[in-house]
Amino acid sequence: MRILLVHNFYQSASPSGEDIVFDNEFHLLQQAGHEVFCYTRHNDDISSSVTDKVYAAASLFWSRKTHRELTRMIKEHRPDVAHFHNTFPLISASGYAACKDHGVPIVQTLHNYRLICPGALLLRDGKPCEDCIGNSMFPAIQHGCYRHSRSATALITGMLNLNRIRGTYAHMVDRYICLTGKARQRMIRGGLPASKLTVKANVLRNPPAAGTGNGGYALYVGRLTTEKGVSTLINAWRNIEYPLKIAGDGALRATLENAVRQSNTMIEFLGFRPREEILRLMQQAQLLIIPSECYEGFPVTVLEAFATGTPLLVSRIGALDELIEDSVNGRKFAPGDAAALQQAALQMLADPGALQMMRIANRLLFEKQYAPAQAIVNLESIYRDVIAQRSTIISPFVALN
């Protein structure tokens, strides 16, 4: 197949798991023998100048640059299918229009909840929020859910409502990929057609080997921000005499490091580390802790834990609740509950035999459901399906060309 991949990269200073998944799928498709062409935009191109900010705001609704460049690429390569990842903010629905204008079926991976939530994360004040699902998005504007700005949130809400009125999301996209079943249900409640929503997990390219877990420490990997629950993890570890390594960076790092110095706990902050080092840390960790207090999509970290066999201790929320089977490949605790996290961690660390069984179960689960060979079969199946059902819908944006 000739496949066009489309993605708006996030800022280099704040890399996203979406960028990693885009790169993984690109290489897997190439390795499978497909012709793959990429159209990308980069948020690094948006400077702090007023002109660039105005341009980015206008691009939310329509990008002549995207439509022109994608049209040129489509005419040159004649792709069988286009697979979109992130379109925010520089690609926009104009990318869909370029494909529809030339009869190219569209697949869109829903890495977050942008189409039903102006803030994209179903998160408000660091806690899950579903006020806008299936309802007016006025609560998002009222609370300034995008970057704590009512004006910026109103702009995004206007873009979402305009595309809903035009039928962009209901008709122009041929197939949506949701990362979990619970995410699919939320998208249906948010108004997307159930018949177009397929569940497919993220993928790993060149997955790591299983580890031994003999490093003598627990591990956290991720951003140090409120919604990730790292403060809850620090509080839970005050009375646990076992080393905890925290790999990652973020707005809370200085505050958390200060709290650790005052409490004299066995916690070490590693800062940002390259993926190769993270995987080595994961292979040797007794357990990986994901204390998120928000709805995760399908964290790449979870896939890496499955591959390395690392037992998981996770919040009972969102995708984490769906992906982890209690006492089989990990344990779960109530999100934001430091006491529950502490109790679960102590129970896991006190039972090496159970940890070893979880390690075996995780690796087997990865090989059965998430290995690259299975992932590429799943992706190809989706592509073939939308190609066979090639849409004949005329673009509602033709007048803007």
PDB file of C-alpha atoms in Angstrom, residues 15 19 72 232 394:
ATOM      1  CA  PRO A  15       7.932  15.916  23.632  1.00  0.00           C
ATOM      2  CA  ASP A  19       5.327  11.852  18.482  1.00  0.00           C
ATOM      3  CA  ARG A  72       0.696  18.682  -3.946  1.00  0.00           C
ATOM      4  CA  THR A 232       0.746  11.338  45.881  1.00  0.00           C
ATOM      5  CA  ILE A 394     -17.654  15.740  -1.178  1.00  0.00           C
TER       6      ILE A 394
END
